[in-house]
PDB file of C-alpha atoms and ligand atoms in Angstrom:
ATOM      1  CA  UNK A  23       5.538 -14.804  39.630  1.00 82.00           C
ATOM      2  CA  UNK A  24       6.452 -15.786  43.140  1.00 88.00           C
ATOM      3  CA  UNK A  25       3.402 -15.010  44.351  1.00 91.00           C
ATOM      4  CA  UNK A  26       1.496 -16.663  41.866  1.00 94.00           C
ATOM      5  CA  UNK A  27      -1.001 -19.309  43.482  1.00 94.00           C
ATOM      6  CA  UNK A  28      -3.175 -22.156  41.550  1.00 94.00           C
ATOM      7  CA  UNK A  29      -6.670 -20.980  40.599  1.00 96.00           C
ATOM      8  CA  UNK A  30      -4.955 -17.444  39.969  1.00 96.00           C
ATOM      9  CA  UNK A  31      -6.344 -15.143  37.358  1.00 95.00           C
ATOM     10  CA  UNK A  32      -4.431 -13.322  34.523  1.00 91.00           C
ATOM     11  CA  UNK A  33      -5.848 -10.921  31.557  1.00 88.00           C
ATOM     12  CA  UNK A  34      -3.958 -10.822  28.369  1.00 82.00           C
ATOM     13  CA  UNK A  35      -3.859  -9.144  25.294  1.00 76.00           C
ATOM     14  CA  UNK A  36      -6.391 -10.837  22.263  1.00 76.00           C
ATOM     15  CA  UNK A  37      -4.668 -12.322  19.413  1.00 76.00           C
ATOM     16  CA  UNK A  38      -3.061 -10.244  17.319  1.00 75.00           C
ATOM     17  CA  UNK A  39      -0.250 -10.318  14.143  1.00 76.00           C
ATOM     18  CA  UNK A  40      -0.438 -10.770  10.590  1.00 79.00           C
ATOM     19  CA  UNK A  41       0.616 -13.837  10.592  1.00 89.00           C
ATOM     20  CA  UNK A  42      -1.943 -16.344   9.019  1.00 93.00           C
ATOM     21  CA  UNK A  43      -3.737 -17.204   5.763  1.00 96.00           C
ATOM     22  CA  UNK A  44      -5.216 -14.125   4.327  1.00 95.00           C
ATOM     23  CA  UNK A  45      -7.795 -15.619   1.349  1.00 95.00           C
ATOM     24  CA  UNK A  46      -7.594 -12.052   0.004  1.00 94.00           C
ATOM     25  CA  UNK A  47      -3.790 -12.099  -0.635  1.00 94.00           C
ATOM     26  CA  UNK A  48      -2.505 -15.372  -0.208  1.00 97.00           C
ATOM     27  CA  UNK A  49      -3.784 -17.612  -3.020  1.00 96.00           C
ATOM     28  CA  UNK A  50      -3.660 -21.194  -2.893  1.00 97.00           C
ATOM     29  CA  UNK A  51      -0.522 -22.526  -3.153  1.00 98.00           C
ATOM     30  CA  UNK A  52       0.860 -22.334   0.612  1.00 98.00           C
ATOM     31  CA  UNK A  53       4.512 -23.233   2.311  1.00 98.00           C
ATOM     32  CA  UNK A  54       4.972 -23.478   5.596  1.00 98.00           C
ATOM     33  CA  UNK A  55       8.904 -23.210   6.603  1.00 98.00           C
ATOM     34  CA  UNK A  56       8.848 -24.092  10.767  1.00 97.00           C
ATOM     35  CA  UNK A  57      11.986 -24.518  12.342  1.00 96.00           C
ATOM     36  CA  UNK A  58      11.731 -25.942  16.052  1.00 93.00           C
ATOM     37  CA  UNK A  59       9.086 -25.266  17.945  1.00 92.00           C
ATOM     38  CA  UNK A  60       7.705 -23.012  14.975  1.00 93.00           C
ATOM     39  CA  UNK A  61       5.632 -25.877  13.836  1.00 96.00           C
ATOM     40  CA  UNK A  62       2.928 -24.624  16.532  1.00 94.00           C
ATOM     41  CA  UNK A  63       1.438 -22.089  14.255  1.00 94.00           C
ATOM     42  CA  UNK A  64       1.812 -24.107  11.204  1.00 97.00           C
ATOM     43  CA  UNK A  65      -1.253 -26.999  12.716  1.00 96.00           C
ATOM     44  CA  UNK A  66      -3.332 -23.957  13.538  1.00 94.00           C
ATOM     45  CA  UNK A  67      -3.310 -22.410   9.692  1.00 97.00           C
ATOM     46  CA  UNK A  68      -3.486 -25.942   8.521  1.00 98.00           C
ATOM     47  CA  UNK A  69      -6.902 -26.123  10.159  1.00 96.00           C
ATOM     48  CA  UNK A  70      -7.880 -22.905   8.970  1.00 96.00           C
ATOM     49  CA  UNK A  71      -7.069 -24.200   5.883  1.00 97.00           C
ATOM     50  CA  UNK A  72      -9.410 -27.378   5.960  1.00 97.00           C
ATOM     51  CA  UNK A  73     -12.426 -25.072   6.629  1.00 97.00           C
ATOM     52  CA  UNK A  74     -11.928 -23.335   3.371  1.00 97.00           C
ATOM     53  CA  UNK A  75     -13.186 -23.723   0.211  1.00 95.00           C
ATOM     54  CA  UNK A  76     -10.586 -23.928  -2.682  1.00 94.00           C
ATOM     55  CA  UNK A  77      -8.352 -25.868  -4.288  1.00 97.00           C
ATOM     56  CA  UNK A  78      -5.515 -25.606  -1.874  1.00 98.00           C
ATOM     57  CA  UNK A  79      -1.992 -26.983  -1.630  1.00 97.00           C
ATOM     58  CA  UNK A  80      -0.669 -26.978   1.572  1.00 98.00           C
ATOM     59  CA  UNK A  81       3.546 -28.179   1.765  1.00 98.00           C
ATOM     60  CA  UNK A  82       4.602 -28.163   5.852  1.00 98.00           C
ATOM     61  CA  UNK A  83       8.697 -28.336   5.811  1.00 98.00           C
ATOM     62  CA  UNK A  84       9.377 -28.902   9.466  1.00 98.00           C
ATOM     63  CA  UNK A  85      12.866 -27.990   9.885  1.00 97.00           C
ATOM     64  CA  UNK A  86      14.639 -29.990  13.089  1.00 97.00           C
ATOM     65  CA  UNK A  87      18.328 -30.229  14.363  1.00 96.00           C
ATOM     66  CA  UNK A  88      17.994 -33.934  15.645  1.00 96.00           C
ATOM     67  CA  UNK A  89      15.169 -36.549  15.692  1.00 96.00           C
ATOM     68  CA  UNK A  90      14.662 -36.444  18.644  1.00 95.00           C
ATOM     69  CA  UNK A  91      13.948 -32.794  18.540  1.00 95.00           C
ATOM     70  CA  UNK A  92      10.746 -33.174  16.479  1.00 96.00           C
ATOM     71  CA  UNK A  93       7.551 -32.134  18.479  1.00 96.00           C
ATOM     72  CA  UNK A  94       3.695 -32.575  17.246  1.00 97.00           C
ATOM     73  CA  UNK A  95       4.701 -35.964  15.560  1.00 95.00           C
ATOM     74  CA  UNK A  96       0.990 -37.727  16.238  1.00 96.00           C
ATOM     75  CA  UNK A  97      -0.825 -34.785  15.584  1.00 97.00           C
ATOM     76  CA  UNK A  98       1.603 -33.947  11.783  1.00 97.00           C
ATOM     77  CA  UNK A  99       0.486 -37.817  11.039  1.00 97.00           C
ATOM     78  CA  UNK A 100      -3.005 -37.729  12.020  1.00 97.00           C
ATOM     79  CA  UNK A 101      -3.207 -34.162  10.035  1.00 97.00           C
ATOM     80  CA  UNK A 102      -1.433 -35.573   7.007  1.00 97.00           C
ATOM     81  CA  UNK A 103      -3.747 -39.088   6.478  1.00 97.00           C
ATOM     82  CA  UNK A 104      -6.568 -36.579   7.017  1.00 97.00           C
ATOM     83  CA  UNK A 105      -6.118 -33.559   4.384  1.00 97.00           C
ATOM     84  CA  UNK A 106      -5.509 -34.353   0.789  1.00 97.00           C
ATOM     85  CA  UNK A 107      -3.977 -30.971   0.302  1.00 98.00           C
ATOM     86  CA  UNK A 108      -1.064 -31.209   2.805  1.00 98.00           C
ATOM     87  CA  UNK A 109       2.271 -32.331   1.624  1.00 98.00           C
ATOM     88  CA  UNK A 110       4.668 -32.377   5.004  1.00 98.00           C
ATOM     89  CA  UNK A 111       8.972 -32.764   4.720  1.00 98.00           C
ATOM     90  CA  UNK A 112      10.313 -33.324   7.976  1.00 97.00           C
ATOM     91  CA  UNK A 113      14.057 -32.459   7.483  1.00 97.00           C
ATOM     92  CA  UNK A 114      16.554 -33.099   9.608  1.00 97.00           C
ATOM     93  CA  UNK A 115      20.290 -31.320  10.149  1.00 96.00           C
ATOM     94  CA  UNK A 116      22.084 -33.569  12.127  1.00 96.00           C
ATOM     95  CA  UNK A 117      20.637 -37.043  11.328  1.00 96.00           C
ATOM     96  CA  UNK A 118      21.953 -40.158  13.601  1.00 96.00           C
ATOM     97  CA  UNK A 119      23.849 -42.463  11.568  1.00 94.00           C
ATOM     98  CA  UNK A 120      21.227 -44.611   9.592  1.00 94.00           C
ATOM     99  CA  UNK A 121      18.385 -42.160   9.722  1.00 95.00           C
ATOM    100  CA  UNK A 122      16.357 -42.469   6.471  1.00 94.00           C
ATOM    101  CA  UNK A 123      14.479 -39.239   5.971  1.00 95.00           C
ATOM    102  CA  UNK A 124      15.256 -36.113   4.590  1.00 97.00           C
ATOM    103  CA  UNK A 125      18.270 -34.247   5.720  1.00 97.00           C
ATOM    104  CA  UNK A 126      19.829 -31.300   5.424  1.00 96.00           C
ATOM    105  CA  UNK A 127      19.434 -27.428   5.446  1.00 96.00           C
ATOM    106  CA  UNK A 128      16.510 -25.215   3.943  1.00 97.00           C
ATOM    107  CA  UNK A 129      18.801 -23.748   2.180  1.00 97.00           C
ATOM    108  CA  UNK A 130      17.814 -22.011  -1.886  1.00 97.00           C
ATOM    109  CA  UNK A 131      18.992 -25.473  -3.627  1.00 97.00           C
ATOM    110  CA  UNK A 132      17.077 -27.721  -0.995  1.00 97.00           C
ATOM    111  CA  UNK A 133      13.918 -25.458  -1.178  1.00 97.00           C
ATOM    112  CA  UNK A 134      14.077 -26.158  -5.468  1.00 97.00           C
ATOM    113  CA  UNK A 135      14.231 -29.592  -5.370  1.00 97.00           C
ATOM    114  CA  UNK A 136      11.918 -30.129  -2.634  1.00 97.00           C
ATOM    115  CA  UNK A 137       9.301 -27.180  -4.164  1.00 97.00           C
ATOM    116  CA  UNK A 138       9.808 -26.606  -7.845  1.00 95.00           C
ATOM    117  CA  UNK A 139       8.306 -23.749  -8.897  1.00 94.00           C
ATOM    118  CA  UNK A 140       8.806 -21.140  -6.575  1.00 95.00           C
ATOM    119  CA  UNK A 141       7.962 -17.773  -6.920  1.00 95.00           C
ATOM    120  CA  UNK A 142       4.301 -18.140  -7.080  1.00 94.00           C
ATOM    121  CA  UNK A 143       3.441 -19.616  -4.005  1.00 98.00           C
ATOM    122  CA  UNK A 144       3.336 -18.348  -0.640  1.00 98.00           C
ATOM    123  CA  UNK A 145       5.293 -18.475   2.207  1.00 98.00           C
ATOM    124  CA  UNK A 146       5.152 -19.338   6.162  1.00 97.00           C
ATOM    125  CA  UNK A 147       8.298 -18.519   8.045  1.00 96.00           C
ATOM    126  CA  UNK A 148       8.251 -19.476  11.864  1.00 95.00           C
ATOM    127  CA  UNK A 149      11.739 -20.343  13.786  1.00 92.00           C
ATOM    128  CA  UNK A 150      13.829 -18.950  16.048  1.00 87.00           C
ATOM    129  CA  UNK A 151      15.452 -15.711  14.790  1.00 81.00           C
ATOM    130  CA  UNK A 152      18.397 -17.457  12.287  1.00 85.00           C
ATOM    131  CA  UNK A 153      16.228 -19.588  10.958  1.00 92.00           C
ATOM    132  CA  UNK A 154      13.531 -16.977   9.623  1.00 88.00           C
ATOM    133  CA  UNK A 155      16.637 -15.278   8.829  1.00 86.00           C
ATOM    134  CA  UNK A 156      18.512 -17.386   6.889  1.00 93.00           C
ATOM    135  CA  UNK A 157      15.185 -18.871   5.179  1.00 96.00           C
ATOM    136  CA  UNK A 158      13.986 -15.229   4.310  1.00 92.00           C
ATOM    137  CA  UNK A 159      17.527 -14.839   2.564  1.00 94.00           C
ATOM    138  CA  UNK A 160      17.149 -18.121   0.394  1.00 97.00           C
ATOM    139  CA  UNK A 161      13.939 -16.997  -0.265  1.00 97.00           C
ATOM    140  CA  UNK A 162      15.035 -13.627  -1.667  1.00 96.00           C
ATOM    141  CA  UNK A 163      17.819 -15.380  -3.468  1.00 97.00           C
ATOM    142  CA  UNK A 164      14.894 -17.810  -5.607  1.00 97.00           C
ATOM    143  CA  UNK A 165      13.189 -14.482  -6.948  1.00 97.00           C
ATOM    144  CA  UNK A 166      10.601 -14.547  -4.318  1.00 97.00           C
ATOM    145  CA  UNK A 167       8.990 -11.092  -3.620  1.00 95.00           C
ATOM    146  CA  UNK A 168       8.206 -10.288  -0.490  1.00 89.00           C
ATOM    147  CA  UNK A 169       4.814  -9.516  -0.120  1.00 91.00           C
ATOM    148  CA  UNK A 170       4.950 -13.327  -0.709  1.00 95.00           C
ATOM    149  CA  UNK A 171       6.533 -14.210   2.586  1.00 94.00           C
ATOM    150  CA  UNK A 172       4.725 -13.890   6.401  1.00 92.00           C
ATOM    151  CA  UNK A 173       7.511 -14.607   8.856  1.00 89.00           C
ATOM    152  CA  UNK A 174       6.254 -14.683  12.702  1.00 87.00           C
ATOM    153  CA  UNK A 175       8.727 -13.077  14.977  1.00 74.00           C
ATOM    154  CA  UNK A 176      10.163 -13.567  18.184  1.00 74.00           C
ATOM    155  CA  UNK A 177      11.135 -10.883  20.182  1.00 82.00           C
ATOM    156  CA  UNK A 178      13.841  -8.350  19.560  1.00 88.00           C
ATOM    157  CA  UNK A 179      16.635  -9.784  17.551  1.00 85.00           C
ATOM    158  CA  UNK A 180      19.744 -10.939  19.559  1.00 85.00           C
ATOM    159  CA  UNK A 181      23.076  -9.701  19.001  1.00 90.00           C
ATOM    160  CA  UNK A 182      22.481  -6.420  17.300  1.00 94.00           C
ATOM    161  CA  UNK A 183      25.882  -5.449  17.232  1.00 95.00           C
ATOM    162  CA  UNK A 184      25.840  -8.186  14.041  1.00 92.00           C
ATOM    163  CA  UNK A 185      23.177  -5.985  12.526  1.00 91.00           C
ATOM    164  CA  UNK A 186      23.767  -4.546   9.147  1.00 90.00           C
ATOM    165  CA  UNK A 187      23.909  -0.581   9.829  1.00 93.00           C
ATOM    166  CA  UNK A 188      25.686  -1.039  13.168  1.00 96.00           C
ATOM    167  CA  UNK A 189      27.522   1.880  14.110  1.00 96.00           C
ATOM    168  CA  UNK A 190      31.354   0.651  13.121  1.00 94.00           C
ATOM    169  CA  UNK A 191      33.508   0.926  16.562  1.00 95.00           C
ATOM    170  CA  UNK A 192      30.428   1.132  18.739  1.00 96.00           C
ATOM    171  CA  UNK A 193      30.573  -2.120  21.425  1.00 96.00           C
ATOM    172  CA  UNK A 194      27.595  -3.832  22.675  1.00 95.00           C
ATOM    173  CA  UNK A 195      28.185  -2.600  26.067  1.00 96.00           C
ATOM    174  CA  UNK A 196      28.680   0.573  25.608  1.00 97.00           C
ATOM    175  CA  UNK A 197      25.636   3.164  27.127  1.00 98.00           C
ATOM    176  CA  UNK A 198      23.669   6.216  25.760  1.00 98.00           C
ATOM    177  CA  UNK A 199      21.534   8.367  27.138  1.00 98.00           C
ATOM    178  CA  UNK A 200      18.216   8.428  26.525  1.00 98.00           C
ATOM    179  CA  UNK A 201      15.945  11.659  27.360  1.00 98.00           C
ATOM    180  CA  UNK A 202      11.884  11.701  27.403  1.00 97.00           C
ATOM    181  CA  UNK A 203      11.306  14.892  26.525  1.00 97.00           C
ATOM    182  CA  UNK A 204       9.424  16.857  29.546  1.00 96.00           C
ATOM    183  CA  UNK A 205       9.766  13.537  31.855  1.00 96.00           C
ATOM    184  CA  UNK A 206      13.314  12.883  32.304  1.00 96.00           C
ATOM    185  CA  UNK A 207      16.597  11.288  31.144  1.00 97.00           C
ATOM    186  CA  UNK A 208      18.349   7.069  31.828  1.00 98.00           C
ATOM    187  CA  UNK A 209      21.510   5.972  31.056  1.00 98.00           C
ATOM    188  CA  UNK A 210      20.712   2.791  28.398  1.00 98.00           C
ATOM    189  CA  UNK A 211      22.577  -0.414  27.021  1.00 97.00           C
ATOM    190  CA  UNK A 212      23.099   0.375  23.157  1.00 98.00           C
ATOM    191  CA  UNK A 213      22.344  -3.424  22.876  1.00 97.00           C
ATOM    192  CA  UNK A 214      19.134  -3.442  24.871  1.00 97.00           C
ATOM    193  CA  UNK A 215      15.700  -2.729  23.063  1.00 97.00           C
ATOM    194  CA  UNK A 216      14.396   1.280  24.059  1.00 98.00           C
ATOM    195  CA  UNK A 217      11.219  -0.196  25.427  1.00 97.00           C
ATOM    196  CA  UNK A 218      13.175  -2.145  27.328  1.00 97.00           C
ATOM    197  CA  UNK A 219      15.607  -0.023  29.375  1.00 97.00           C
ATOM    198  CA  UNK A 220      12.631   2.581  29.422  1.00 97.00           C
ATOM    199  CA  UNK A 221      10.760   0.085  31.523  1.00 96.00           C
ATOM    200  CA  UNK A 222      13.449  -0.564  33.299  1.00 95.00           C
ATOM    201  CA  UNK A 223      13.593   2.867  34.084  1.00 97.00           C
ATOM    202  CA  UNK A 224       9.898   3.707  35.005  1.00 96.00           C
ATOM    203  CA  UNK A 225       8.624   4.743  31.629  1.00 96.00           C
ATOM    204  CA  UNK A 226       6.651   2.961  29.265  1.00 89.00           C
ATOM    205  CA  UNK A 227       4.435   3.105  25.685  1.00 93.00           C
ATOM    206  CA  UNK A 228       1.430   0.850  25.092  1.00 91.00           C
ATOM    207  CA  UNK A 229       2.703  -2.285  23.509  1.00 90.00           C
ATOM    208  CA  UNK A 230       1.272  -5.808  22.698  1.00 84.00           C
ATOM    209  CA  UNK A 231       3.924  -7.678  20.363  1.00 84.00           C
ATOM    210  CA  UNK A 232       7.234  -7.022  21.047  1.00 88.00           C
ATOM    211  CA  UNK A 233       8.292  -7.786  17.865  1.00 88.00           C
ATOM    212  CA  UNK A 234       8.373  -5.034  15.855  1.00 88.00           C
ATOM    213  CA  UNK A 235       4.444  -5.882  14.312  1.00 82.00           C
ATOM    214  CA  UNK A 236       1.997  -3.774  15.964  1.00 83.00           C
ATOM    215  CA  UNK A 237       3.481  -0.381  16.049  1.00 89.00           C
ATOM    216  CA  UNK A 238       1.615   0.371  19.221  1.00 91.00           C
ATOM    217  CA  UNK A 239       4.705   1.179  20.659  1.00 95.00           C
ATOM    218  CA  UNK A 240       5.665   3.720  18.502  1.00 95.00           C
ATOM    219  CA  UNK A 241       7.994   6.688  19.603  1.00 97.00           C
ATOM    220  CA  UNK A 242       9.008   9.610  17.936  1.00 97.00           C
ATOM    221  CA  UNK A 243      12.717  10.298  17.693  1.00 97.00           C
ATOM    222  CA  UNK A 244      13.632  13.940  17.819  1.00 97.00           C
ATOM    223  CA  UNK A 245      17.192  14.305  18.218  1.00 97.00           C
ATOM    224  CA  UNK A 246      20.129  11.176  17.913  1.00 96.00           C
ATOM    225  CA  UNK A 247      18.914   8.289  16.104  1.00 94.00           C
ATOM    226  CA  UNK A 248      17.956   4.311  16.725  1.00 97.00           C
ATOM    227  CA  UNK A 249      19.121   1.141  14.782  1.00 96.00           C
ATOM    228  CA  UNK A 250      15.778  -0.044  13.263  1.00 94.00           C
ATOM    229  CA  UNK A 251      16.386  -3.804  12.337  1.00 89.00           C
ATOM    230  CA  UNK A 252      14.112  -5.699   9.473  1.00 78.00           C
ATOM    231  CA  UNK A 253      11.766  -6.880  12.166  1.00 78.00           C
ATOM    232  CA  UNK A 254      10.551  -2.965  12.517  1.00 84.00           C
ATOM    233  CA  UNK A 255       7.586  -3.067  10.299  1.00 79.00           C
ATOM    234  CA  UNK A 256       7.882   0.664   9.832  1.00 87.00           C
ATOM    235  CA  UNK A 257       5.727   2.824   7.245  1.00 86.00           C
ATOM    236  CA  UNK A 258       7.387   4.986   5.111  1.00 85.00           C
ATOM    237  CA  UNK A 259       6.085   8.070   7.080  1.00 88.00           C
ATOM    238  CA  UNK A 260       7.138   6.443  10.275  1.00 88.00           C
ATOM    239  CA  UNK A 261      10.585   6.732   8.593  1.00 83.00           C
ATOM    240  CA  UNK A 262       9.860  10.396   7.209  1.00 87.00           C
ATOM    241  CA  UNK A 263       8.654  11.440  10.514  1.00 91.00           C
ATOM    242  CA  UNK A 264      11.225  10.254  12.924  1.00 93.00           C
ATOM    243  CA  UNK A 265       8.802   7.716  14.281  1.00 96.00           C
ATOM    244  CA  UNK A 266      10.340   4.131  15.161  1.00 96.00           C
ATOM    245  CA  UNK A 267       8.867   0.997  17.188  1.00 96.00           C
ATOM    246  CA  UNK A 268      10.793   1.092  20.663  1.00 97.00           C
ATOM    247  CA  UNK A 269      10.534  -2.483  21.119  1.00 95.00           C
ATOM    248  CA  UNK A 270      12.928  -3.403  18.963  1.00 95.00           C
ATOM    249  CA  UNK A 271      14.951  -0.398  18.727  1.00 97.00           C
ATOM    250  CA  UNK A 272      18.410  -0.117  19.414  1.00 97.00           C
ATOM    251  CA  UNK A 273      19.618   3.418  21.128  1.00 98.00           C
ATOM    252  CA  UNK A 274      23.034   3.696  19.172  1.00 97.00           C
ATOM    253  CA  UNK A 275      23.724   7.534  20.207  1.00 97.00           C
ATOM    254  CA  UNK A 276      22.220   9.922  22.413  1.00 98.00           C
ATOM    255  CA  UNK A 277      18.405  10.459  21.954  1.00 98.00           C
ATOM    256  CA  UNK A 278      15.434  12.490  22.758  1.00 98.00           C
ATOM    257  CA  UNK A 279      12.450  11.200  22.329  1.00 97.00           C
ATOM    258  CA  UNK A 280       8.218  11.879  23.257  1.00 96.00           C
ATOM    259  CA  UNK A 281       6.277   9.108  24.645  1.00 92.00           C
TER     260      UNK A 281
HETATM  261  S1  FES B  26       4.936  -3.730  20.692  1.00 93.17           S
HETATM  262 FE1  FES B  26       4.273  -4.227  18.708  1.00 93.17          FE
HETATM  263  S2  FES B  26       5.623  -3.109  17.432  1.00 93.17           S
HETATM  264 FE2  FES B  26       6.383  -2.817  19.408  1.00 93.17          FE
END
């Protein structure tokens, strides 16, 4: 980046992700939970949404610590005078004294009152990584299946070492190593994602989200074993097979792997 200059060209990857309305699946009856800067993806599928035929309900809960903190304002307004179908709940956590509007958590009483019914509807999830999480859970907690929630991820989680399946006794600093079988060997971070330290190391797979979606960076474990968290979208044959997405996997003994 330092030697970036104006007028300078990049290439990226296309869009990719399973993250927006699928008419096949996804019915009618649509929730979008954004926390933060999440709400980006929600205008997108809301405009999706308007091309569509169908008798659509569309309710946009736009989480936000502060008031201040709320982002798209104009464009939510504009968007809500023009679509009959969208229903949008800003909700704020930590209100100023005074402030009138909804407030409070998304938490499983919240999302009743504010939704009704909910296990037939489906669900948006985009926040930073608590947020999806803790939405996700009061989701699961109301009955929901699911199949019946989309959550676009971030990254890696932070903190493994919180994980559930954590090795007990094993410290987020403590270091593995890591063999590619036929290439070489790297001491690695048991807290850093494998893609990660192998990049840092010279090695790499083909990979596009980072997130755990794609599987395109898929490596096959064949001796020592990873932490897979719930953002590795694995197959069950991934599983069977020993295969696991490096970008979000944690090295939590020694490994050998194939790339
Ligand atoms: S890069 Fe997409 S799953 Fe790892």
């Amino acid at each position: 980046l330092d030697d970036v200059k104006v007028g300078d060209t990049f290439s990226s990857t296309s869009p990719m992700g399973s993250f927006y309305y699928n008419p096949l699946f996804h019915g009618t009856d649509l929730v979008f939970l954004a926390g933060g800067s999440g709400i980006a993806p929600a205008l997108s599928i809301i405009n999706d949404i308007a091309t569509r035929e169908g008798d659509f309900k569309f309710h946009l809960v736009y989480a936000s610590s502060y008031e201040n903190d709320v982002i798209f304002d104009e464009e939510i307004k504009v968007l809500n005078e023009k679509y009959d179908f969208l229903t949008v709940s800003k909700v704020i956590s930590r209100p100023t004294e005074g402030y009138k509007g909804l407030t409070g958590h998304l938490n499983a009483k919240f999302l009743t009152q504010l939704l009704g019914k909910m296990t037939d509807k489906m669900y948006y999830i985009c926040g930073p990584t608590n947020f999806h999480n803790f939405c996700e859970d009061q989701l699961a907690s109301l009955n929901v299946k699911s199949r019946r929630v989309r959550i676009e991820c971030n990254g890696p989680p932070k903190n493994p070492e919180n994980l559930k399946g954590w090795p007990a006794g094993l410290i987020a600093s403590d270091e593995v190593t890591v063999t590619i079988k036929g290439k070489g060997s790297f001491k690695a971070r048991v807290d850093e994602p494998l893609l990660n330290s192998m990049e840092r190391n010279g090695y790499s797979t083909e990979n596009a989200c980072r997130s755990g979606e794609c599987s395109l960076c898929r490596v096959k474990i064949l001796k020592g074993s990873v932490l897979n968290p719930p953002e590795a979208h694995l197959r069950e044959t991934d599983e069977e097979y020993g295969w696991t997405h490096s970008c979000v996997a944690f090295p939590v003994e020694d490994i050998e792997i194939v790339i």
